[in-house]
Backbone as ProteinMPNN parsed JSONL, in Angstrom:
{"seq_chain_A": "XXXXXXXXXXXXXXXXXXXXXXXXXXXXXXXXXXXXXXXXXXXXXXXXXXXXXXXXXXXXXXXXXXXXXXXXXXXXXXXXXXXXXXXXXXXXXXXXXXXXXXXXXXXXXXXXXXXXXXXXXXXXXXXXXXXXXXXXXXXXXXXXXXXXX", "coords_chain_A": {"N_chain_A": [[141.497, -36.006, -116.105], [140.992, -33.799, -117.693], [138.234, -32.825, -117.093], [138.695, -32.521, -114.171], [139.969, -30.078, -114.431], [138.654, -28.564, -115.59], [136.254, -28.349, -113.929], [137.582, -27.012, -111.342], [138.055, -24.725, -112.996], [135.911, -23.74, -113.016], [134.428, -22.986, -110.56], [136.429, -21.799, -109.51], [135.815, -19.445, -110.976], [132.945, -18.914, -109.996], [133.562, -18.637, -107.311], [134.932, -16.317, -107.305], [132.617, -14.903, -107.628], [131.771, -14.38, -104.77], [132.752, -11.96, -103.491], [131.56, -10.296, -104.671], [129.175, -10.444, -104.782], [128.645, -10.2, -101.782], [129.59, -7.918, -100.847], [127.423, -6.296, -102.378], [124.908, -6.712, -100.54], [126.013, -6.402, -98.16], [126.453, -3.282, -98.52], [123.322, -2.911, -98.966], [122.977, -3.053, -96.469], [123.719, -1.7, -94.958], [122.219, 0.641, -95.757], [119.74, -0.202, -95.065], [118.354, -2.17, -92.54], [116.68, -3.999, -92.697], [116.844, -6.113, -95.175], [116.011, -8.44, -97.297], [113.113, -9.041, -96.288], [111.178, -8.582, -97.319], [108.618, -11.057, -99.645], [109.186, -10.068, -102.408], [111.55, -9.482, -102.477], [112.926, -11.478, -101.692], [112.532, -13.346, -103.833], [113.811, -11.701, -106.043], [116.382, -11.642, -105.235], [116.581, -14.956, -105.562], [116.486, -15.275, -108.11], [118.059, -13.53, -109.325], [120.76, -14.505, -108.212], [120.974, -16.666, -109.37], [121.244, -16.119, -112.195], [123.194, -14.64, -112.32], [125.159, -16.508, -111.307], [124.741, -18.191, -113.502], [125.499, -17.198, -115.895], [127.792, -16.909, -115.846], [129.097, -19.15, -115.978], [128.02, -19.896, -118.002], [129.365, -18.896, -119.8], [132.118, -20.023, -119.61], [131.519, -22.487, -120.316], [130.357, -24.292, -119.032], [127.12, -26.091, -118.774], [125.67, -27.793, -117.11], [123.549, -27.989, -115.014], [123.279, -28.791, -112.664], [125.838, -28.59, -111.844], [126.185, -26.002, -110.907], [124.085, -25.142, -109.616], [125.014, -26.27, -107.023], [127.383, -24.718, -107.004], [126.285, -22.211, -106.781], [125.195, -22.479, -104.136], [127.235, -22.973, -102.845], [128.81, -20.509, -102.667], [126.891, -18.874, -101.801], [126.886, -20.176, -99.224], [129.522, -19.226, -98.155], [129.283, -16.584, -98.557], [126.889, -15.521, -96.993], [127.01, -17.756, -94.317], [124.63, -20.262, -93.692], [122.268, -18.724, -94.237], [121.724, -17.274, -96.989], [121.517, -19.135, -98.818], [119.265, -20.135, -97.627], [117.353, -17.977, -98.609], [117.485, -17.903, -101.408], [116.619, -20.34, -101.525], [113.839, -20.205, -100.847], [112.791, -17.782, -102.078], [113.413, -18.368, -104.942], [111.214, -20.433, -104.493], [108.829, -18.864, -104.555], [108.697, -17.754, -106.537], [108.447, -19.139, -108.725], [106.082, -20.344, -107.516], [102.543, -20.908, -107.858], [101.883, -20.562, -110.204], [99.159, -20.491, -111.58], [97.868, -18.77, -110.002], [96.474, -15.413, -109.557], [96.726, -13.684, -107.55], [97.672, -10.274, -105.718], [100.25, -10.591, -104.465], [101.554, -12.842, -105.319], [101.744, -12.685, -108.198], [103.384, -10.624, -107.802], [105.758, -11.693, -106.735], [106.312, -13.236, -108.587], [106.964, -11.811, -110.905], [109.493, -9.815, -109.775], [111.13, -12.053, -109.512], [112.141, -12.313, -111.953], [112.55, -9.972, -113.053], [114.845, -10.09, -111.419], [116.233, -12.389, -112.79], [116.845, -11.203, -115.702], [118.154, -8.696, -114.417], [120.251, -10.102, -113.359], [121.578, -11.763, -115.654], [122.699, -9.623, -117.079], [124.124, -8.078, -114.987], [126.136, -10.132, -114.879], [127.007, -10.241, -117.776], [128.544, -7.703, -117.949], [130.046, -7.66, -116.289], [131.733, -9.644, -116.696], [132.536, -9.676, -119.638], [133.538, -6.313, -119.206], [134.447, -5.608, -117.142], [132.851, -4.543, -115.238], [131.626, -3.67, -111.932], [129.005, -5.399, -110.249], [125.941, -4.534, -109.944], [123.174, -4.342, -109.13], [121.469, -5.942, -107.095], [122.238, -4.447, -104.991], [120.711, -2.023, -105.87], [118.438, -2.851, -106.273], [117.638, -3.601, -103.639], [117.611, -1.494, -102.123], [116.008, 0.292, -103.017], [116.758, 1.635, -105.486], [116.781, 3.004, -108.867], [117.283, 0.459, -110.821], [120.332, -0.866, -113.341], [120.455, -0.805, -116.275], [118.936, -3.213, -117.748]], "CA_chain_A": [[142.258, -34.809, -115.816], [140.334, -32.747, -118.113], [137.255, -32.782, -115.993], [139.058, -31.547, -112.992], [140.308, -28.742, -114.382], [137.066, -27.385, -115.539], [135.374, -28.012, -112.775], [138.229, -26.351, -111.181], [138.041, -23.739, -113.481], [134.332, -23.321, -112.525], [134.852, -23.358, -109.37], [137.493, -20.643, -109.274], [134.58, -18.305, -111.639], [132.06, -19.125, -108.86], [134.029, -18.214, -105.856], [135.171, -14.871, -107.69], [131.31, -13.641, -107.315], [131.104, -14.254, -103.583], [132.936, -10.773, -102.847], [130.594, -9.357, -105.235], [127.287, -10.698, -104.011], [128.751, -9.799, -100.371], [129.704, -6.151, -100.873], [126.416, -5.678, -102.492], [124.195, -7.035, -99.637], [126.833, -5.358, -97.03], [126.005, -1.922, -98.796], [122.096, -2.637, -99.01], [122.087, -3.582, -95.17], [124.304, -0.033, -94.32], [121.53, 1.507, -95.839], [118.453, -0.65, -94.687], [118.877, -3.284, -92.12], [115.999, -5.077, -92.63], [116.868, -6.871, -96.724], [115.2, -9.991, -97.283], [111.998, -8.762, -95.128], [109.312, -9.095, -98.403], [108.366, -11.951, -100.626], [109.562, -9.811, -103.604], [113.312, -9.43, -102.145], [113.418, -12.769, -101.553], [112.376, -13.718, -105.246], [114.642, -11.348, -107.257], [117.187, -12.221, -104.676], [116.702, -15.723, -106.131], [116.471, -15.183, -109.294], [119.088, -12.801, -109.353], [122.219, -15.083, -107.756], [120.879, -17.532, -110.097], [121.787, -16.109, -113.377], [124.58, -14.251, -112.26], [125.976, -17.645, -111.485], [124.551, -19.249, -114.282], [125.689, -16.168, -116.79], [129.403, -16.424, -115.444], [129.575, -20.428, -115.717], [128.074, -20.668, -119.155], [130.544, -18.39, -120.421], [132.934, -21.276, -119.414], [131.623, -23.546, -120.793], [129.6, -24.982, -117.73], [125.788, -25.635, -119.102], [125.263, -28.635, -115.967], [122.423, -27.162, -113.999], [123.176, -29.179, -111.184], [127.108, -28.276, -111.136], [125.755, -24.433, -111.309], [123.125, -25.052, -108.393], [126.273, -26.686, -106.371], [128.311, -24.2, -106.743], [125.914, -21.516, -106.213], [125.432, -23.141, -102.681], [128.662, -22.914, -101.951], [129.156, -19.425, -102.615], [125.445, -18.462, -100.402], [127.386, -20.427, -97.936], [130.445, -18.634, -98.139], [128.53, -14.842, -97.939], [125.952, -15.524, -95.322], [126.17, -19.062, -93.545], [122.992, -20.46, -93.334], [120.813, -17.946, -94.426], [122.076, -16.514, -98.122], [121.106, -20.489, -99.639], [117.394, -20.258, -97.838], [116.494, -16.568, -99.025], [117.811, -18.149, -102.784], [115.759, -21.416, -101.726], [112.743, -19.617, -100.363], [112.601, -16.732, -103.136], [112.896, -19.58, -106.287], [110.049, -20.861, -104.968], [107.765, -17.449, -104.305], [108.846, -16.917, -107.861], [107.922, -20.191, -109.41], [104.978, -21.048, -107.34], [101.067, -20.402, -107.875], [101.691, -19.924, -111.491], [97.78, -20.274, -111.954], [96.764, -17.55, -108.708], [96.408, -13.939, -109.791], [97.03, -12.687, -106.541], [98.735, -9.352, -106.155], [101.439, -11.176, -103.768], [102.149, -13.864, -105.855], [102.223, -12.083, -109.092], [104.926, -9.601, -107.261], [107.21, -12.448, -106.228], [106.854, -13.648, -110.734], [108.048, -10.846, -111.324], [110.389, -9.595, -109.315], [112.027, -13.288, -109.751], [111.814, -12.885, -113.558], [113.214, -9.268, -112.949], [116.275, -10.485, -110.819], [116.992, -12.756, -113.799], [116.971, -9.909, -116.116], [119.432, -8.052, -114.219], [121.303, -11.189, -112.869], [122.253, -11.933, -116.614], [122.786, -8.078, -117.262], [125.328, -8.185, -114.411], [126.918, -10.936, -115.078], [127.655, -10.05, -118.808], [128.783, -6.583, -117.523], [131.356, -8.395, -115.288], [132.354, -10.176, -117.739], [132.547, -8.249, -120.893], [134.008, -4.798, -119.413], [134.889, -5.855, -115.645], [132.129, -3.907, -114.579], [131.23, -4.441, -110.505], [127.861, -5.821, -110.151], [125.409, -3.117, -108.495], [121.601, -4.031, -109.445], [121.457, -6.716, -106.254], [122.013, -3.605, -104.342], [120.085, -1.212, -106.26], [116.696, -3.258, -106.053], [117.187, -4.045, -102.035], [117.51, -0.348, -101.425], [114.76, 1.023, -103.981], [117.006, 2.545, -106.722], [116.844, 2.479, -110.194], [117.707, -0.721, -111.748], [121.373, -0.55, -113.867], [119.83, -1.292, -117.743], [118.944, -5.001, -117.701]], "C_chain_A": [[141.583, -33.58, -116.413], [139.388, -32.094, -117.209], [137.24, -31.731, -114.698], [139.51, -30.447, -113.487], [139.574, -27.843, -114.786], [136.499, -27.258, -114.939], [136.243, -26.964, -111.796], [137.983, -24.667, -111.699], [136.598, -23.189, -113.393], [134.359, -22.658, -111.501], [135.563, -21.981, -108.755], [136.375, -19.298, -110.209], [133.793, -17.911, -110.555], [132.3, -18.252, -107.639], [134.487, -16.843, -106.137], [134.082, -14.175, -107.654], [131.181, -13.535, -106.318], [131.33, -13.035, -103.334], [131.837, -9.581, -103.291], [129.648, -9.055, -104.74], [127.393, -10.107, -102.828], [128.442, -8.564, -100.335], [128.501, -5.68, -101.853], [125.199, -5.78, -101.312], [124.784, -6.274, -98.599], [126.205, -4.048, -97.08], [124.657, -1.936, -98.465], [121.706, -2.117, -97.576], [122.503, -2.299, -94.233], [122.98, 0.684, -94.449], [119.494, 1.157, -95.617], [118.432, -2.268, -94.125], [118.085, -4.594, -92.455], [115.773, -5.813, -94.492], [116.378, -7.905, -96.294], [114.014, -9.994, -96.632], [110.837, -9.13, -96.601], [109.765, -10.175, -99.493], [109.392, -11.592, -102.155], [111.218, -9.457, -103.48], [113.638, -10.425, -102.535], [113.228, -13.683, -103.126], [113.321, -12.961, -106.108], [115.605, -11.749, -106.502], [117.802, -13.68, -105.748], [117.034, -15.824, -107.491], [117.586, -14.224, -110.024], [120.421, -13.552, -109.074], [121.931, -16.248, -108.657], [121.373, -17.809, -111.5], [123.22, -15.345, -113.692], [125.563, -15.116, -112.279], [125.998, -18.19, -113.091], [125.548, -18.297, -116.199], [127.022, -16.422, -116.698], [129.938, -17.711, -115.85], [129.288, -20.796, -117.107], [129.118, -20.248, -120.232], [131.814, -19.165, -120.312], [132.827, -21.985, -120.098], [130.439, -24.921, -119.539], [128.182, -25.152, -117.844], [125.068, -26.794, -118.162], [124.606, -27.56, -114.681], [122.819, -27.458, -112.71], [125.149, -29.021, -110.791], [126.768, -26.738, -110.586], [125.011, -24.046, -109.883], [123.773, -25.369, -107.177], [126.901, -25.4, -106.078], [127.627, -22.423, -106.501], [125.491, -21.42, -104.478], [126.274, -22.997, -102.068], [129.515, -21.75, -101.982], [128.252, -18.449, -101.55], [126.337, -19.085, -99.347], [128.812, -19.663, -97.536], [129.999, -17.181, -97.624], [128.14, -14.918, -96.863], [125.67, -16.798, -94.699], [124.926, -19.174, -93.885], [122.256, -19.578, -93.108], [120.862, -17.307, -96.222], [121.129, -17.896, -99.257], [119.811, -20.173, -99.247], [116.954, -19.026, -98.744], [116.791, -17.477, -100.677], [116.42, -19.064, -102.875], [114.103, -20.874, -101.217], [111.877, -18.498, -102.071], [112.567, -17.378, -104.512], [111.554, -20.611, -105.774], [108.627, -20.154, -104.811], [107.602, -17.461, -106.049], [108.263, -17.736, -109.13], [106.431, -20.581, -109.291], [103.708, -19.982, -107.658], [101.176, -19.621, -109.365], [100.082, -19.196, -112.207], [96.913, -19.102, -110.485], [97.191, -16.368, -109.537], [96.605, -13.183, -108.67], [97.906, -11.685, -106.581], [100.204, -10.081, -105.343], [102.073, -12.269, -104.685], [102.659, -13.959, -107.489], [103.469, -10.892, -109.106], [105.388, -10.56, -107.255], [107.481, -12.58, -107.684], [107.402, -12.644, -111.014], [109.017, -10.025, -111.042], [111.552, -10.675, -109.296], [112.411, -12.791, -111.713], [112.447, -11.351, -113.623], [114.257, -9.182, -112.521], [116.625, -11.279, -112.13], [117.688, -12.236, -114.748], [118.552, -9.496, -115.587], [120.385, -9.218, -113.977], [122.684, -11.428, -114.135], [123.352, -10.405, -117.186], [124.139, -8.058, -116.487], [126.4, -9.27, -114.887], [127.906, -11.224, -116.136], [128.736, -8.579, -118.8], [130.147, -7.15, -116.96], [132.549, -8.904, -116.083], [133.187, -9.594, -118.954], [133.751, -6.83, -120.582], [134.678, -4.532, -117.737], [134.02, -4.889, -114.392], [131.155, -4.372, -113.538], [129.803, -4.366, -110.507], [126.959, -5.217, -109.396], [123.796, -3.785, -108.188], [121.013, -5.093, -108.312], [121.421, -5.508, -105.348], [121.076, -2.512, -104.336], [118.652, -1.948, -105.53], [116.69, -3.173, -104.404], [116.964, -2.008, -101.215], [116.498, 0.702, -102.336], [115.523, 1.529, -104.872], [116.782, 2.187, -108.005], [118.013, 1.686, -110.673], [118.999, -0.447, -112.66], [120.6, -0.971, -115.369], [120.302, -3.142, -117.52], [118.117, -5.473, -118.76]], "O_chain_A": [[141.563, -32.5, -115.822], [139.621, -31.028, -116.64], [136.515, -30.816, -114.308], [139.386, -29.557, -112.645], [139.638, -26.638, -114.543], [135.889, -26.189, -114.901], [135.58, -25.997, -111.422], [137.791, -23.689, -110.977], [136.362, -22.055, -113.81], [134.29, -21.442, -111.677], [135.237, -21.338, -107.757], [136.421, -18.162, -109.736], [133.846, -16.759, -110.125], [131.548, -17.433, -107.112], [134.45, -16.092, -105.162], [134.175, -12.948, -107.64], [130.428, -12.586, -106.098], [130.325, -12.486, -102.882], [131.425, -8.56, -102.741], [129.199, -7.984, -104.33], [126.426, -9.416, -102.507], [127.384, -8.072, -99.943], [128.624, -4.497, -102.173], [124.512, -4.762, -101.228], [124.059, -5.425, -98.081], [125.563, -3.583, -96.138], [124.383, -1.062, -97.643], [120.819, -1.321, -97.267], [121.955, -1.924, -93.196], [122.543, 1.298, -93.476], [118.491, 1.828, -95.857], [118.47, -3.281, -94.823], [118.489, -5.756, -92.506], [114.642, -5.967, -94.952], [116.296, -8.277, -95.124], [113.707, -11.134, -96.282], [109.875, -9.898, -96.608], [110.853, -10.227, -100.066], [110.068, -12.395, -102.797], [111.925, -9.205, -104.455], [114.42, -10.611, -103.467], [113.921, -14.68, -103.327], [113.72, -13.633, -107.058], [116.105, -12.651, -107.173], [118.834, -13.707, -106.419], [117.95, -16.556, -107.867], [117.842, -14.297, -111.225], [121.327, -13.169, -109.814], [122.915, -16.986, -108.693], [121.746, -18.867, -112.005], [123.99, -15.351, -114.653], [126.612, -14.949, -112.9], [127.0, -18.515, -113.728], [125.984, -18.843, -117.212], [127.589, -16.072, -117.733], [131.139, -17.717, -116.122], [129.921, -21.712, -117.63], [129.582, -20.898, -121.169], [132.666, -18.804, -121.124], [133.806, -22.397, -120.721], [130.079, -26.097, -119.599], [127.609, -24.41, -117.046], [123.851, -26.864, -118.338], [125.056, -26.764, -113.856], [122.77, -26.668, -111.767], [125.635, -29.298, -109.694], [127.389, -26.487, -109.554], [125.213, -23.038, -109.205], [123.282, -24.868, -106.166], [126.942, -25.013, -104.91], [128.371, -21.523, -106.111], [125.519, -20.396, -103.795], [126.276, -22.88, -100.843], [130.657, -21.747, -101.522], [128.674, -17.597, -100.768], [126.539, -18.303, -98.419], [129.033, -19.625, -96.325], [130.291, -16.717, -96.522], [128.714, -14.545, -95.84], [124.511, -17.143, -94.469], [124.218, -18.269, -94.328], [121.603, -19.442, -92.073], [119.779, -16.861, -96.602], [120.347, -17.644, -100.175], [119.019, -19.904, -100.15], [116.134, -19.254, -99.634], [115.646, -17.656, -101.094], [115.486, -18.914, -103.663], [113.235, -21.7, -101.501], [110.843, -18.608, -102.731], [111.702, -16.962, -105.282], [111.004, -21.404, -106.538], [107.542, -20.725, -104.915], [106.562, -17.217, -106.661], [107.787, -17.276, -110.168], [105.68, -20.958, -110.19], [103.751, -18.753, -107.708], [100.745, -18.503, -109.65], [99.829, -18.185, -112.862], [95.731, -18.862, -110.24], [98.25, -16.409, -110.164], [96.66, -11.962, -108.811], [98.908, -11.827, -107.282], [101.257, -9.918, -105.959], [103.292, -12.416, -104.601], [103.465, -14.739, -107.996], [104.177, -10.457, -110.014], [105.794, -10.582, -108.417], [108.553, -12.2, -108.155], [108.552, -12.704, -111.448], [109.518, -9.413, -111.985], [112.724, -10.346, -109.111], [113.19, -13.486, -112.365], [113.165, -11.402, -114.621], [114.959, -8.285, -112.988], [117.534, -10.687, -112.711], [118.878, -12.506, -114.905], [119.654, -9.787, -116.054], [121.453, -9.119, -114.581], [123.906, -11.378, -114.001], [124.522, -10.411, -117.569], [125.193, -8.026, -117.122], [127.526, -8.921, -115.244], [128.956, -11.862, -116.061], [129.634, -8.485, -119.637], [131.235, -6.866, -117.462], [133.76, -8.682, -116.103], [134.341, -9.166, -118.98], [134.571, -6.418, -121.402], [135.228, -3.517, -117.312], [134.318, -4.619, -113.228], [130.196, -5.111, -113.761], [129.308, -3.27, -110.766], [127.076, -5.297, -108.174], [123.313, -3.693, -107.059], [119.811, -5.237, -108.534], [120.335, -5.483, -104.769], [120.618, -2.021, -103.304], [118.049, -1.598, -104.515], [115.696, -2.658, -103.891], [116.396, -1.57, -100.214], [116.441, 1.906, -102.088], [114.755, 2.294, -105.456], [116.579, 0.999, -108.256], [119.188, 1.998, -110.867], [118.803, 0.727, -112.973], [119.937, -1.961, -115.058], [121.283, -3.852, -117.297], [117.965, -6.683, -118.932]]}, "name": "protein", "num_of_chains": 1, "seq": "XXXXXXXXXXXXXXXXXXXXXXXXXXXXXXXXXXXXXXXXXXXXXXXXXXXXXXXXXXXXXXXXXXXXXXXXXXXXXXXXXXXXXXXXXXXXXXXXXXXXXXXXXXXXXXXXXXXXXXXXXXXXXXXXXXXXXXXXXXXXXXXXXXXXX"}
């Protein structure tokens, strides 16, 4: 009984960011239809819904990677059908891969992944903390300056 009600209580954390994540992607796409178009979207993207989740769930109490990666799934599926989970699953691995290339493309996706984390956590403690709505998902897709991360 315990069990379920934390996962529950996960669960119910989780599904409270989808409006967030939405109405920031909604706004980006008012003001530039084409989001998710470069490597480096698609990496802070990732890296961004990653710790926002992961920021919101450990504050729970939730430190199971693979309940976290679940239930981020099921919030990408909730925003954008079948397409919110690939840009996550596409952009964690721009951001991860070719650790050893120096290329300028592949050193943009590291850090723009490793910059979505940054803010991801940033938001997520913000949310948390002071109930303050989550912007820097929108900011980056439309070029503005970053919220302090």
């Amino acid at each position: 009984m315990f069990m379920f009600g934390k996962k529950a209580q996960y669960k119910k954390a989780a599904n409270g960011l989808g409006p967030h994540i939405h109405r920031q992607i909604v706004k980006a796409m008012e003001l530039r239809q084409q989001v998710f178009s470069r490597p480096e979207e698609l990496a802070f993207t990732a890296g961004y819904l990653e710790t926002l989740m992961w920021g919101t769930l450990d504050k729970r109490g939730c430190e199971d990677v693979g309940v976290q990666t679940a239930l981020l799934k099921h919030v990408c599926e909730g925003v954008i059908p079948g397409r919110l989970w690939d840009v996550v699953e596409r952009g964690k691995a721009l951001g991860s891969s070719f650790f050893g290339d120096s290329k300028p493309e592949y050193t943009a996706a590291r850090e723009a992944n490793e910059l979505g984390k940054s803010c991801g956590i940033y938001d997520a403690t913000e949310l948390d903390d002071n109930g303050a709505e989550p912007d820097n998902l929108r900011r980056y897709l439309i070029g503005e300056d970053l919220n302090k991360y």
